[in-house]
Each structure stands twice: as structure tokens, then as C-alpha cells.
Amino acid sequence: MSRAAVLVAFVVLVAVVVGVLITRGDSGTDPASAKTCQELVSRSAKVVRKIVTDLGTKTREDLEAENPDNPFASLEEPFASFSRRAEELQCDQSELLRLACDEYDGLDPQGPVAREFLADFVQNCR
């Protein structure tokens, strides 16, 4: 995945503070049941924390070995559900970013892919 593609994914993500939906229907991570923008960000943060933890010390090569056709599939899907819910809740993008920066503070990615993944979320928080 090119850096440009990662940045495009970040822009979409920051705009709606989306994450990968790990467990569909789980009220702890399901964007559809979020009643406020804060809840939506909190749910996305749980997903991001899980992704960072699951990535551990993996490298790009590790992901390519797991899925040669699309090594970053687990990091790219499904952004749409969080995006749709943010639109439904009429969440302000700058508020989502501020909330995300608060939620993602303290995450400690261990490997290169996890660091790159998280950097895309928090690069504008500083």
C-alpha cells in the first residue's frame, strides 16, 4: 500500500474518526448504536486499540505473507459504517478530530506497521 493510499485512508478516517469494525453487532464497537459523536469516537477508539494490539510487532512483509493480494485489508475495511453514522449524527469534523486525539492518547504501537497505522490517526494531534 502506498503512502498516498494510507494518507487518503487517514483523511477519510479523521473526517469521520472511523476504524475497522472488528465485531459486527457488538454495541461496544458498533457505530450504528452510537447515540452521540463522542460515543462514535469511543467505539472507533476501541477498534483502533484492538488493531494496534493485534498488529503487535508485525512488519509489512508479515502482512504481505498473510494476504498477498491485499496485505492491508484488515486496516481498510469497513470505513463506511463509521462514516455513515457520523453523517447521521451530524458530527463536526474538527470535533471528531479533537475527540479522537483525546481517545488515542497513550496508545503505544510496538511494530512498524502499528506505528504507521497509528501515526495516520494522530499526526494532526500535536
PDB file of C-alpha atoms in Angstrom:
ATOM      1  CA  MET A   1       0.000   0.000   0.000  1.00  0.00           C
ATOM      2  CA  SER A   2       1.477   3.322  -0.965  1.00  0.00           C
ATOM      3  CA  ARG A   3       1.938   6.173   1.481  1.00  0.00           C
ATOM      4  CA  ALA A   4      -0.589   8.171  -0.562  1.00  0.00           C
ATOM      5  CA  ALA A   5      -3.214   5.460  -0.108  1.00  0.00           C
ATOM      6  CA  VAL A   6      -2.546   5.399   3.623  1.00  0.00           C
ATOM      7  CA  LEU A   7      -2.913   9.169   3.771  1.00  0.00           C
ATOM      8  CA  VAL A   8      -6.176   9.031   1.820  1.00  0.00           C
ATOM      9  CA  ALA A   9      -7.441   6.455   4.285  1.00  0.00           C
ATOM     10  CA  PHE A  10      -6.332   8.751   7.108  1.00  0.00           C
ATOM     11  CA  VAL A  11      -8.217  11.727   5.697  1.00  0.00           C
ATOM     12  CA  VAL A  12     -11.361   9.643   5.471  1.00  0.00           C
ATOM     13  CA  LEU A  13     -10.710   8.304   8.930  1.00  0.00           C
ATOM     14  CA  VAL A  14     -10.074  11.656  10.559  1.00  0.00           C
ATOM     15  CA  ALA A  15     -13.072  13.155   8.846  1.00  0.00           C
ATOM     16  CA  VAL A  16     -15.303  10.603  10.476  1.00  0.00           C
ATOM     17  CA  VAL A  17     -12.997   9.001  13.041  1.00  0.00           C
ATOM     18  CA  VAL A  18     -13.569   5.634  11.557  1.00  0.00           C
ATOM     19  CA  GLY A  19     -11.919   2.385  12.383  1.00  0.00           C
ATOM     20  CA  VAL A  20     -12.090  -1.145  11.335  1.00  0.00           C
ATOM     21  CA  LEU A  21     -15.260  -2.756  12.653  1.00  0.00           C
ATOM     22  CA  ILE A  22     -13.890  -5.862  14.364  1.00  0.00           C
ATOM     23  CA  THR A  23     -17.070  -7.345  15.752  1.00  0.00           C
ATOM     24  CA  ARG A  24     -20.273  -6.581  13.885  1.00  0.00           C
ATOM     25  CA  GLY A  25     -23.239  -6.005  16.122  1.00  0.00           C
ATOM     26  CA  ASP A  26     -21.141  -5.529  19.252  1.00  0.00           C
ATOM     27  CA  SER A  27     -22.546  -2.445  20.943  1.00  0.00           C
ATOM     28  CA  GLY A  28     -19.058  -1.639  22.220  1.00  0.00           C
ATOM     29  CA  THR A  29     -17.712  -1.168  18.689  1.00  0.00           C
ATOM     30  CA  ASP A  30     -20.813  -0.967  16.502  1.00  0.00           C
ATOM     31  CA  PRO A  31     -21.122   2.546  15.063  1.00  0.00           C
ATOM     32  CA  ALA A  32     -24.823   2.098  14.322  1.00  0.00           C
ATOM     33  CA  SER A  33     -25.741   2.095  18.002  1.00  0.00           C
ATOM     34  CA  ALA A  34     -23.694   5.206  18.877  1.00  0.00           C
ATOM     35  CA  LYS A  35     -26.058   7.950  20.019  1.00  0.00           C
ATOM     36  CA  THR A  36     -23.534  10.814  20.095  1.00  0.00           C
ATOM     37  CA  CYS A  37     -20.372  11.809  18.285  1.00  0.00           C
ATOM     38  CA  GLN A  38     -18.431  11.118  21.494  1.00  0.00           C
ATOM     39  CA  GLU A  39     -19.812   7.559  21.591  1.00  0.00           C
ATOM     40  CA  LEU A  40     -18.897   7.090  17.950  1.00  0.00           C
ATOM     41  CA  VAL A  41     -15.320   8.181  18.598  1.00  0.00           C
ATOM     42  CA  SER A  42     -15.102   5.989  21.692  1.00  0.00           C
ATOM     43  CA  ARG A  43     -16.241   2.987  19.655  1.00  0.00           C
ATOM     44  CA  SER A  44     -13.760   3.730  16.904  1.00  0.00           C
ATOM     45  CA  ALA A  45     -11.002   4.112  19.511  1.00  0.00           C
ATOM     46  CA  LYS A  46     -11.744   0.628  20.864  1.00  0.00           C
ATOM     47  CA  VAL A  47     -11.340  -0.719  17.356  1.00  0.00           C
ATOM     48  CA  VAL A  48      -8.111   1.203  16.781  1.00  0.00           C
ATOM     49  CA  ARG A  49      -6.706  -0.045  20.108  1.00  0.00           C
ATOM     50  CA  LYS A  50      -7.522  -3.627  19.122  1.00  0.00           C
ATOM     51  CA  ILE A  51      -5.901  -3.203  15.718  1.00  0.00           C
ATOM     52  CA  VAL A  52      -2.736  -1.732  17.249  1.00  0.00           C
ATOM     53  CA  THR A  53      -2.611  -4.588  19.757  1.00  0.00           C
ATOM     54  CA  ASP A  54      -3.270  -7.238  17.102  1.00  0.00           C
ATOM     55  CA  LEU A  55      -0.608  -5.801  14.818  1.00  0.00           C
ATOM     56  CA  GLY A  56       1.952  -6.146  17.592  1.00  0.00           C
ATOM     57  CA  THR A  57       5.403  -6.200  16.030  1.00  0.00           C
ATOM     58  CA  LYS A  58       4.245  -7.170  12.548  1.00  0.00           C
ATOM     59  CA  THR A  59       6.035  -5.779   9.532  1.00  0.00           C
ATOM     60  CA  ARG A  60       4.762  -5.047   6.052  1.00  0.00           C
ATOM     61  CA  GLU A  61       6.281  -8.364   4.990  1.00  0.00           C
ATOM     62  CA  ASP A  62       4.268 -10.193   7.650  1.00  0.00           C
ATOM     63  CA  LEU A  63       1.037  -8.707   6.334  1.00  0.00           C
ATOM     64  CA  GLU A  64       2.010  -9.492   2.738  1.00  0.00           C
ATOM     65  CA  ALA A  65       2.645 -13.117   3.735  1.00  0.00           C
ATOM     66  CA  GLU A  66      -0.827 -13.331   5.337  1.00  0.00           C
ATOM     67  CA  ASN A  67      -2.646 -11.769   2.386  1.00  0.00           C
ATOM     68  CA  PRO A  68      -0.503 -11.216  -0.698  1.00  0.00           C
ATOM     69  CA  ASP A  69      -3.370  -9.751  -2.740  1.00  0.00           C
ATOM     70  CA  ASN A  70      -4.274  -7.070  -0.180  1.00  0.00           C
ATOM     71  CA  PRO A  71      -1.961  -7.053   2.843  1.00  0.00           C
ATOM     72  CA  PHE A  72      -3.694  -4.042   4.403  1.00  0.00           C
ATOM     73  CA  ALA A  73      -7.267  -5.289   4.017  1.00  0.00           C
ATOM     74  CA  SER A  74      -7.800  -5.570   7.765  1.00  0.00           C
ATOM     75  CA  LEU A  75      -6.787  -1.907   8.136  1.00  0.00           C
ATOM     76  CA  GLU A  76      -9.010  -0.624   5.335  1.00  0.00           C
ATOM     77  CA  GLU A  77     -12.410  -2.155   5.975  1.00  0.00           C
ATOM     78  CA  PRO A  78     -15.183  -1.112   6.644  1.00  0.00           C
ATOM     79  CA  PHE A  79     -14.736   2.643   6.961  1.00  0.00           C
ATOM     80  CA  ALA A  80     -18.179   3.287   5.517  1.00  0.00           C
ATOM     81  CA  SER A  81     -20.173   2.270   8.603  1.00  0.00           C
ATOM     82  CA  PHE A  82     -18.468   4.812  10.860  1.00  0.00           C
ATOM     83  CA  SER A  83     -18.658   7.446   8.128  1.00  0.00           C
ATOM     84  CA  ARG A  84     -22.374   6.938   7.621  1.00  0.00           C
ATOM     85  CA  ARG A  85     -23.055   7.145  11.334  1.00  0.00           C
ATOM     86  CA  ALA A  86     -21.011  10.344  11.675  1.00  0.00           C
ATOM     87  CA  GLU A  87     -23.113  11.878   8.914  1.00  0.00           C
ATOM     88  CA  GLU A  88     -26.338  10.688  10.546  1.00  0.00           C
ATOM     89  CA  LEU A  89     -25.254  12.216  13.855  1.00  0.00           C
ATOM     90  CA  GLN A  90     -24.156  15.396  12.049  1.00  0.00           C
ATOM     91  CA  CYS A  91     -20.757  15.234  13.706  1.00  0.00           C
ATOM     92  CA  ASP A  92     -18.439  18.171  13.083  1.00  0.00           C
ATOM     93  CA  GLN A  93     -15.137  17.027  11.583  1.00  0.00           C
ATOM     94  CA  SER A  94     -12.964  19.226  13.782  1.00  0.00           C
ATOM     95  CA  GLU A  95     -14.804  17.982  16.871  1.00  0.00           C
ATOM     96  CA  LEU A  96     -14.275  14.382  15.746  1.00  0.00           C
ATOM     97  CA  LEU A  97     -10.567  15.048  15.354  1.00  0.00           C
ATOM     98  CA  ARG A  98     -10.318  16.631  18.816  1.00  0.00           C
ATOM     99  CA  LEU A  99     -12.199  13.715  20.372  1.00  0.00           C
ATOM    100  CA  ALA A 100     -10.035  11.209  18.510  1.00  0.00           C
ATOM    101  CA  CYS A 101      -6.827  12.865  19.696  1.00  0.00           C
ATOM    102  CA  ASP A 102      -8.051  12.543  23.285  1.00  0.00           C
ATOM    103  CA  GLU A 103      -9.126   8.915  22.825  1.00  0.00           C
ATOM    104  CA  TYR A 104      -5.943   7.760  21.087  1.00  0.00           C
ATOM    105  CA  ASP A 105      -3.595   9.440  23.553  1.00  0.00           C
ATOM    106  CA  GLY A 106      -1.370   6.903  25.254  1.00  0.00           C
ATOM    107  CA  LEU A 107      -1.534   4.170  22.620  1.00  0.00           C
ATOM    108  CA  ASP A 108       1.851   2.511  22.301  1.00  0.00           C
ATOM    109  CA  PRO A 109       2.324   0.737  18.975  1.00  0.00           C
ATOM    110  CA  GLN A 110       5.043  -1.912  19.097  1.00  0.00           C
ATOM    111  CA  GLY A 111       5.856  -2.687  15.474  1.00  0.00           C
ATOM    112  CA  PRO A 112       6.456  -0.732  12.291  1.00  0.00           C
ATOM    113  CA  VAL A 113       3.023  -1.352  10.770  1.00  0.00           C
ATOM    114  CA  ALA A 114       1.245  -0.479  14.022  1.00  0.00           C
ATOM    115  CA  ARG A 115       3.303   2.723  14.345  1.00  0.00           C
ATOM    116  CA  GLU A 116       2.489   3.750  10.776  1.00  0.00           C
ATOM    117  CA  PHE A 117      -1.178   2.875  11.233  1.00  0.00           C
ATOM    118  CA  LEU A 118      -1.467   4.900  14.445  1.00  0.00           C
ATOM    119  CA  ALA A 119       0.594   7.802  13.083  1.00  0.00           C
ATOM    120  CA  ASP A 120      -2.046   8.309  10.439  1.00  0.00           C
ATOM    121  CA  PHE A 121      -4.629   8.798  13.201  1.00  0.00           C
ATOM    122  CA  VAL A 122      -2.675  11.126  15.460  1.00  0.00           C
ATOM    123  CA  GLN A 123      -0.378  13.101  13.162  1.00  0.00           C
ATOM    124  CA  ASN A 124      -2.565  16.196  13.456  1.00  0.00           C
ATOM    125  CA  CYS A 125      -2.984  15.925  17.228  1.00  0.00           C
ATOM    126  CA  ARG A 126       0.283  17.554  18.129  1.00  0.00           C
TER     127      ARG A 126
END
